[in-house]
Amino acid sequence: VAEGEPGEGREPFELPRFWDALGQTFQVTSQEATKLSLAFSRPPLPSAENCRKLSEDVQNAILAVATVYYWLPKGQGTTLRKMVRDATTEVVEGMIQLTDTILNAPVESLSQEQLISTGGVWEACEQVSNLPRDNQAAVVSALAACLGVVKDAVEEMEHALVEGQDPYGDIMEDEELGFRGNRDTYWSEADRQLLSSCMGLMKASKACLKKVLAAVKAHGKADSPEHIAQLDDLADIANEISPSVDELALSMYPPVNPLAVRLNAAKLASVLKKVLEIAKTSHVCPPSEEGWVQFLTGAVDHNMNKVKNFTQGQL
């Protein structure tokens, strides 16, 4: 049987039943972590028979968690599946850490490490209640996370570009190097003109994610394989925005290399155009949403053309 695909003779997959089963296995695992931790919280040690029983119960609980995860077909959405897989992995790794802590700690009393590890398993098991329930909710969550990272990057660069702001002002002077009189630590007027267009691209990234997120919230559906796949495509390409924004931002610090800035700006512009194209051709963009797609496509082109013009004679 292929990973995550229904086996022969298995009943048709139903999401509500899957969530019930996953919730139960996470709850049982949390209980087994508590039993294991209490058994080794103070002398005397459990008997060999009790140790064997505890080990079996922990192993069965973890196998049940993994088994239920594999019930979730890829057709329900790769974004959803990745989030469930990450939550499942955290539970398994938490239980491994707890077991290691117990094996390596003296049994005289309940150690701080053991308490932390037990709490870690509880926390990982509680995550099941916060997981998105279908691929539309999963993609909303993924896009919101991307938007948060990009917002932070834009704010950081805006702060650094404030008129007269020294981008390295928070770095202490080095006694051996003396005062920073090096031109390479400051932006020239030409640099600032180029960087204003780069900021335009970064702000377009934020606006793009904001609009796509709103469209997925308003129109996104996880009711057919086609709709689920379209949502995954959007999440996959949107995941490329944040690293591209970061690379552009890093190249904007002095000394500015115009070629590096232009290449990173072009990469970000390309990613944004792909996001907008995928959104435009998907079910999340009915005719009512076409206006902002067109506007943002124009904004990306406009700022990228300005970057090209500013760097034309410097390459």
Coordinates of C-alpha atoms in Angstrom, one line a residue:
V1 CA 0.0 0.0 0.0
A2 CA 1.4 3.4 -1.0
E3 CA 2.1 5.8 1.8
G4 CA -1.1 7.7 2.8
E5 CA -3.3 5.9 0.3
P6 CA -6.3 3.8 1.3
G7 CA -5.6 0.1 1.4
E8 CA -7.6 -2.6 -0.3
G9 CA -10.9 -3.2 1.5
R10 CA -10.5 -0.2 3.7
E11 CA -13.6 2.0 4.1
P12 CA -13.6 5.3 2.2
F13 CA -11.6 8.0 4.0
E14 CA -13.5 10.5 6.1
L15 CA -11.8 13.5 7.6
P16 CA -14.0 13.7 10.8
R17 CA -13.2 10.1 11.6
F18 CA -9.5 10.7 11.0
W19 CA -9.5 13.7 13.4
D20 CA -11.3 11.6 16.1
A21 CA -8.8 8.8 15.7
L22 CA -5.7 11.2 15.7
G23 CA -7.0 13.0 18.8
Q24 CA -7.5 9.7 20.6
T25 CA -4.0 8.5 19.8
F26 CA -2.4 11.8 20.9
Q27 CA -4.4 11.6 24.2
V28 CA -3.3 8.1 24.9
T29 CA 0.3 9.0 24.2
S30 CA 0.1 11.9 26.6
Q31 CA -1.3 9.5 29.3
E32 CA 1.5 7.0 28.6
A33 CA 4.1 9.7 29.0
T34 CA 2.6 10.6 32.4
K35 CA 2.6 6.9 33.5
L36 CA 6.2 6.4 32.4
S37 CA 7.4 9.6 34.1
L38 CA 5.6 8.8 37.4
A39 CA 7.0 5.3 37.4
F40 CA 10.5 6.6 37.4
S41 CA 10.0 9.7 39.5
R42 CA 11.2 8.2 42.8
P43 CA 12.6 4.9 44.2
P44 CA 12.1 2.0 44.1
L45 CA 12.5 1.3 40.4
P46 CA 9.6 -0.6 38.6
S47 CA 10.1 -4.3 38.4
A48 CA 11.4 -5.9 35.2
E49 CA 7.8 -7.0 34.4
N50 CA 6.5 -3.5 34.9
C51 CA 9.3 -2.0 32.8
R52 CA 8.4 -4.4 30.0
K53 CA 4.7 -3.4 30.3
L54 CA 5.5 0.3 30.3
S55 CA 7.7 0.0 27.3
E56 CA 5.1 -2.0 25.4
D57 CA 2.4 0.6 26.2
V58 CA 4.6 3.5 25.1
Q59 CA 5.6 1.7 21.9
N60 CA 2.0 0.8 21.1
A61 CA 0.9 4.4 21.7
I62 CA 3.6 5.8 19.3
L63 CA 2.8 3.1 16.6
A64 CA -0.9 4.1 16.8
V65 CA 0.0 7.8 16.3
A66 CA 2.1 7.0 13.3
T67 CA -0.5 4.6 11.9
V68 CA -3.3 7.1 12.0
Y69 CA -1.1 9.8 10.4
Y70 CA -0.5 7.4 7.4
W71 CA -4.3 7.1 7.0
L72 CA -4.4 10.7 5.8
P73 CA -4.2 10.5 2.0
K74 CA -2.0 12.9 0.0
G75 CA -5.2 13.8 -1.9
Q76 CA -6.5 15.6 1.1
G77 CA -3.7 18.2 0.5
T78 CA 0.0 18.2 0.9
T79 CA -0.1 21.4 3.0
L80 CA -2.4 19.8 5.5
R81 CA -0.5 16.5 5.5
K82 CA 2.8 18.3 6.2
M83 CA 1.3 20.1 9.2
V84 CA -0.1 16.8 10.6
R85 CA 3.3 15.1 9.9
D86 CA 5.2 17.8 11.8
A87 CA 2.8 17.5 14.8
T88 CA 3.2 13.7 14.7
T89 CA 7.0 14.0 14.5
E90 CA 7.0 16.3 17.5
V91 CA 5.0 13.8 19.6
V92 CA 7.4 10.9 18.6
E93 CA 10.5 13.0 19.2
G94 CA 9.1 14.2 22.6
M95 CA 8.6 10.6 23.7
I96 CA 12.1 9.7 22.6
Q97 CA 13.6 12.6 24.6
L98 CA 11.6 11.7 27.7
T99 CA 12.8 8.1 27.5
D100 CA 16.4 9.2 27.1
T101 CA 16.1 11.5 30.0
I102 CA 14.7 8.7 32.2
L103 CA 17.5 6.3 31.1
N104 CA 20.2 8.9 31.8
A105 CA 19.0 10.4 35.1
P106 CA 19.5 9.1 38.6
V107 CA 16.2 7.8 40.2
E108 CA 16.7 9.6 43.5
S109 CA 14.1 12.2 42.7
L110 CA 12.2 13.7 39.8
S111 CA 14.7 15.7 37.8
Q112 CA 14.1 19.1 36.2
E113 CA 14.9 17.6 32.8
Q114 CA 12.4 14.8 33.3
L115 CA 9.7 17.4 34.2
I116 CA 10.5 19.5 31.1
S117 CA 10.5 16.4 28.9
T118 CA 7.2 15.2 30.2
G119 CA 5.7 18.6 29.7
G120 CA 7.1 18.6 26.2
V121 CA 5.2 15.5 25.3
W122 CA 2.0 16.9 26.8
E123 CA 2.4 20.1 24.8
A124 CA 3.1 18.2 21.6
C125 CA 0.0 16.0 22.1
E126 CA -2.2 19.0 22.8
Q127 CA -1.3 20.5 19.4
V128 CA -3.8 18.2 17.7
S129 CA -6.6 20.5 18.8
N130 CA -5.0 23.5 17.0
L131 CA -4.3 21.7 13.7
P132 CA -6.2 23.0 10.7
R133 CA -9.1 20.6 9.9
D134 CA -8.8 20.7 6.1
N135 CA -6.5 21.9 3.3
Q136 CA -8.2 25.3 3.0
A137 CA -7.5 26.0 6.7
A138 CA -4.0 24.6 6.4
V139 CA -3.2 26.9 3.4
V140 CA -4.7 29.9 5.3
S141 CA -2.4 29.1 8.2
A142 CA 0.7 28.7 5.9
L143 CA 0.0 32.0 4.1
A144 CA -0.5 33.8 7.4
A145 CA 2.8 32.5 8.7
C146 CA 4.6 33.7 5.5
L147 CA 2.9 37.1 5.7
G148 CA 4.1 37.5 9.3
V149 CA 7.7 36.9 8.3
V150 CA 7.6 39.2 5.3
K151 CA 5.9 42.0 7.4
D152 CA 8.8 41.8 9.9
A153 CA 11.4 42.0 7.1
V154 CA 9.7 45.0 5.5
E155 CA 9.6 46.8 8.8
E156 CA 13.2 46.1 9.6
M157 CA 14.4 47.4 6.3
E158 CA 12.1 50.5 6.5
H159 CA 13.7 51.2 9.9
A160 CA 17.2 50.9 8.5
L161 CA 16.4 53.2 5.6
V162 CA 15.2 56.1 7.7
E163 CA 17.0 59.2 6.5
G164 CA 20.4 59.5 8.2
Q165 CA 20.0 56.1 9.9
D166 CA 23.3 54.2 10.2
P167 CA 22.5 50.5 9.3
Y168 CA 25.4 49.4 11.5
G169 CA 24.6 51.8 14.3
D170 CA 23.9 49.1 16.8
I171 CA 27.3 47.5 16.3
M172 CA 29.8 48.6 19.0
E173 CA 33.0 50.3 17.9
D174 CA 36.1 48.1 17.7
E175 CA 39.0 49.6 19.6
E176 CA 41.6 48.3 17.1
L177 CA 39.6 49.4 14.0
G178 CA 38.8 52.8 15.5
F179 CA 35.8 54.9 14.3
R180 CA 33.9 53.7 11.3
G181 CA 34.8 56.3 8.7
N182 CA 34.6 53.6 5.9
R183 CA 32.3 54.6 3.0
D184 CA 31.3 50.9 2.8
T185 CA 29.1 51.2 6.0
Y186 CA 26.8 53.9 4.6
W187 CA 24.4 54.4 1.7
S188 CA 25.0 56.9 -1.0
E189 CA 22.2 58.9 -2.6
A190 CA 22.3 56.7 -5.6
D191 CA 22.1 53.6 -3.3
R192 CA 19.0 55.1 -1.7
Q193 CA 17.3 55.7 -5.0
L194 CA 17.9 52.0 -6.0
L195 CA 16.8 50.8 -2.6
S196 CA 13.5 52.7 -2.7
S197 CA 12.5 50.6 -5.7
C198 CA 13.6 47.4 -3.9
M199 CA 11.4 48.5 -1.0
G200 CA 8.6 48.8 -3.5
L201 CA 9.1 45.2 -4.4
M202 CA 9.2 44.2 -0.7
K203 CA 6.0 46.1 0.0
A204 CA 4.4 44.4 -3.1
S205 CA 5.3 41.0 -1.5
K206 CA 3.5 42.0 1.6
A207 CA 0.4 43.2 -0.3
C208 CA 0.5 40.1 -2.5
L209 CA 0.4 37.7 0.5
K210 CA -2.2 39.8 2.2
K211 CA -4.5 39.7 -0.8
V212 CA -4.0 36.0 -1.6
L213 CA -4.6 35.2 2.1
A214 CA -7.9 37.1 2.0
A215 CA -8.9 35.4 -1.3
V216 CA -8.2 31.9 0.1
K217 CA -10.2 32.8 3.3
A218 CA -13.1 34.1 1.3
H219 CA -13.2 31.7 -1.7
G220 CA -10.9 28.7 -1.0
K221 CA -12.5 25.3 -0.9
A222 CA -11.2 21.8 -0.1
D223 CA -14.1 20.0 -1.7
S224 CA -12.5 18.5 -4.8
P225 CA -9.1 17.1 -5.8
E226 CA -8.7 20.1 -8.2
H227 CA -9.4 22.7 -5.6
I228 CA -7.2 21.0 -3.0
A229 CA -4.3 20.9 -5.6
Q230 CA -4.8 24.6 -6.5
L231 CA -4.5 25.5 -2.8
D232 CA -1.3 23.5 -2.5
D233 CA 0.2 25.2 -5.5
L234 CA -0.5 28.5 -4.0
A235 CA 1.0 27.6 -0.6
D236 CA 4.1 26.1 -2.3
I237 CA 4.9 29.2 -4.4
A238 CA 4.0 31.6 -1.5
N239 CA 6.6 29.7 0.6
E240 CA 9.3 31.0 -1.8
I241 CA 8.4 34.7 -1.1
S242 CA 9.9 35.0 2.3
P243 CA 13.4 33.6 1.5
S244 CA 13.4 35.8 -1.7
V245 CA 12.6 38.9 0.4
D246 CA 15.3 38.0 2.9
E247 CA 17.9 37.5 0.1
L248 CA 17.0 40.9 -1.4
A249 CA 17.1 42.6 2.0
L250 CA 20.6 41.2 2.8
S251 CA 21.9 42.5 -0.6
M252 CA 20.6 45.9 0.2
Y253 CA 23.0 46.6 3.1
P254 CA 26.1 48.5 2.3
P255 CA 28.4 48.2 0.5
V256 CA 25.7 47.8 -2.2
N257 CA 26.6 45.6 -5.1
P258 CA 24.2 46.7 -7.9
L259 CA 24.4 43.4 -9.7
A260 CA 23.5 41.3 -6.6
V261 CA 20.6 43.7 -5.8
R262 CA 19.3 43.4 -9.4
L263 CA 19.6 39.6 -9.5
N264 CA 17.8 39.3 -6.1
A265 CA 15.1 41.8 -7.1
A266 CA 14.5 39.9 -10.4
K267 CA 14.2 36.6 -8.4
L268 CA 11.6 38.1 -6.0
A269 CA 9.7 39.7 -8.9
S270 CA 9.6 36.3 -10.7
V271 CA 8.2 34.6 -7.6
L272 CA 5.6 37.3 -7.1
K273 CA 4.5 37.1 -10.8
K274 CA 4.1 33.3 -10.3
V275 CA 2.0 33.7 -7.2
L276 CA -0.2 36.2 -8.9
E277 CA -0.5 34.0 -12.0
I278 CA -1.4 30.8 -10.0
A279 CA -3.9 32.8 -7.9
K280 CA -5.5 34.3 -11.0
T281 CA -6.1 30.9 -12.7
S282 CA -7.4 29.2 -9.5
H283 CA -10.8 29.0 -7.9
V284 CA -9.8 31.5 -5.2
C285 CA -9.9 34.4 -7.7
P286 CA -13.4 34.9 -9.2
P287 CA -13.9 38.0 -11.4
S288 CA -14.4 40.2 -8.3
E289 CA -10.7 39.5 -7.3
E290 CA -9.1 40.3 -10.7
G291 CA -8.6 44.0 -10.0
W292 CA -5.9 43.6 -7.3
V293 CA -4.2 40.8 -9.3
Q294 CA -3.8 43.2 -12.2
F295 CA -2.8 46.1 -10.0
L296 CA -0.1 44.1 -8.1
T297 CA 1.2 42.6 -11.4
G298 CA 1.7 46.2 -12.6
A299 CA 3.3 47.3 -9.3
V300 CA 5.9 44.4 -9.5
D301 CA 6.7 45.3 -13.1
H302 CA 7.0 49.0 -12.4
N303 CA 9.4 48.5 -9.5
M304 CA 11.5 45.9 -11.3
N305 CA 11.8 48.3 -14.3
K306 CA 13.0 51.0 -11.9
V307 CA 15.6 48.6 -10.4
K308 CA 16.8 47.8 -14.0
N309 CA 17.0 51.5 -14.9
F310 CA 19.0 52.4 -11.7
T311 CA 21.5 49.6 -12.2
Q312 CA 21.8 49.9 -16.0
G313 CA 25.0 52.0 -16.0
Q314 CA 26.5 50.3 -12.9
L315 CA 26.8 46.8 -14.1

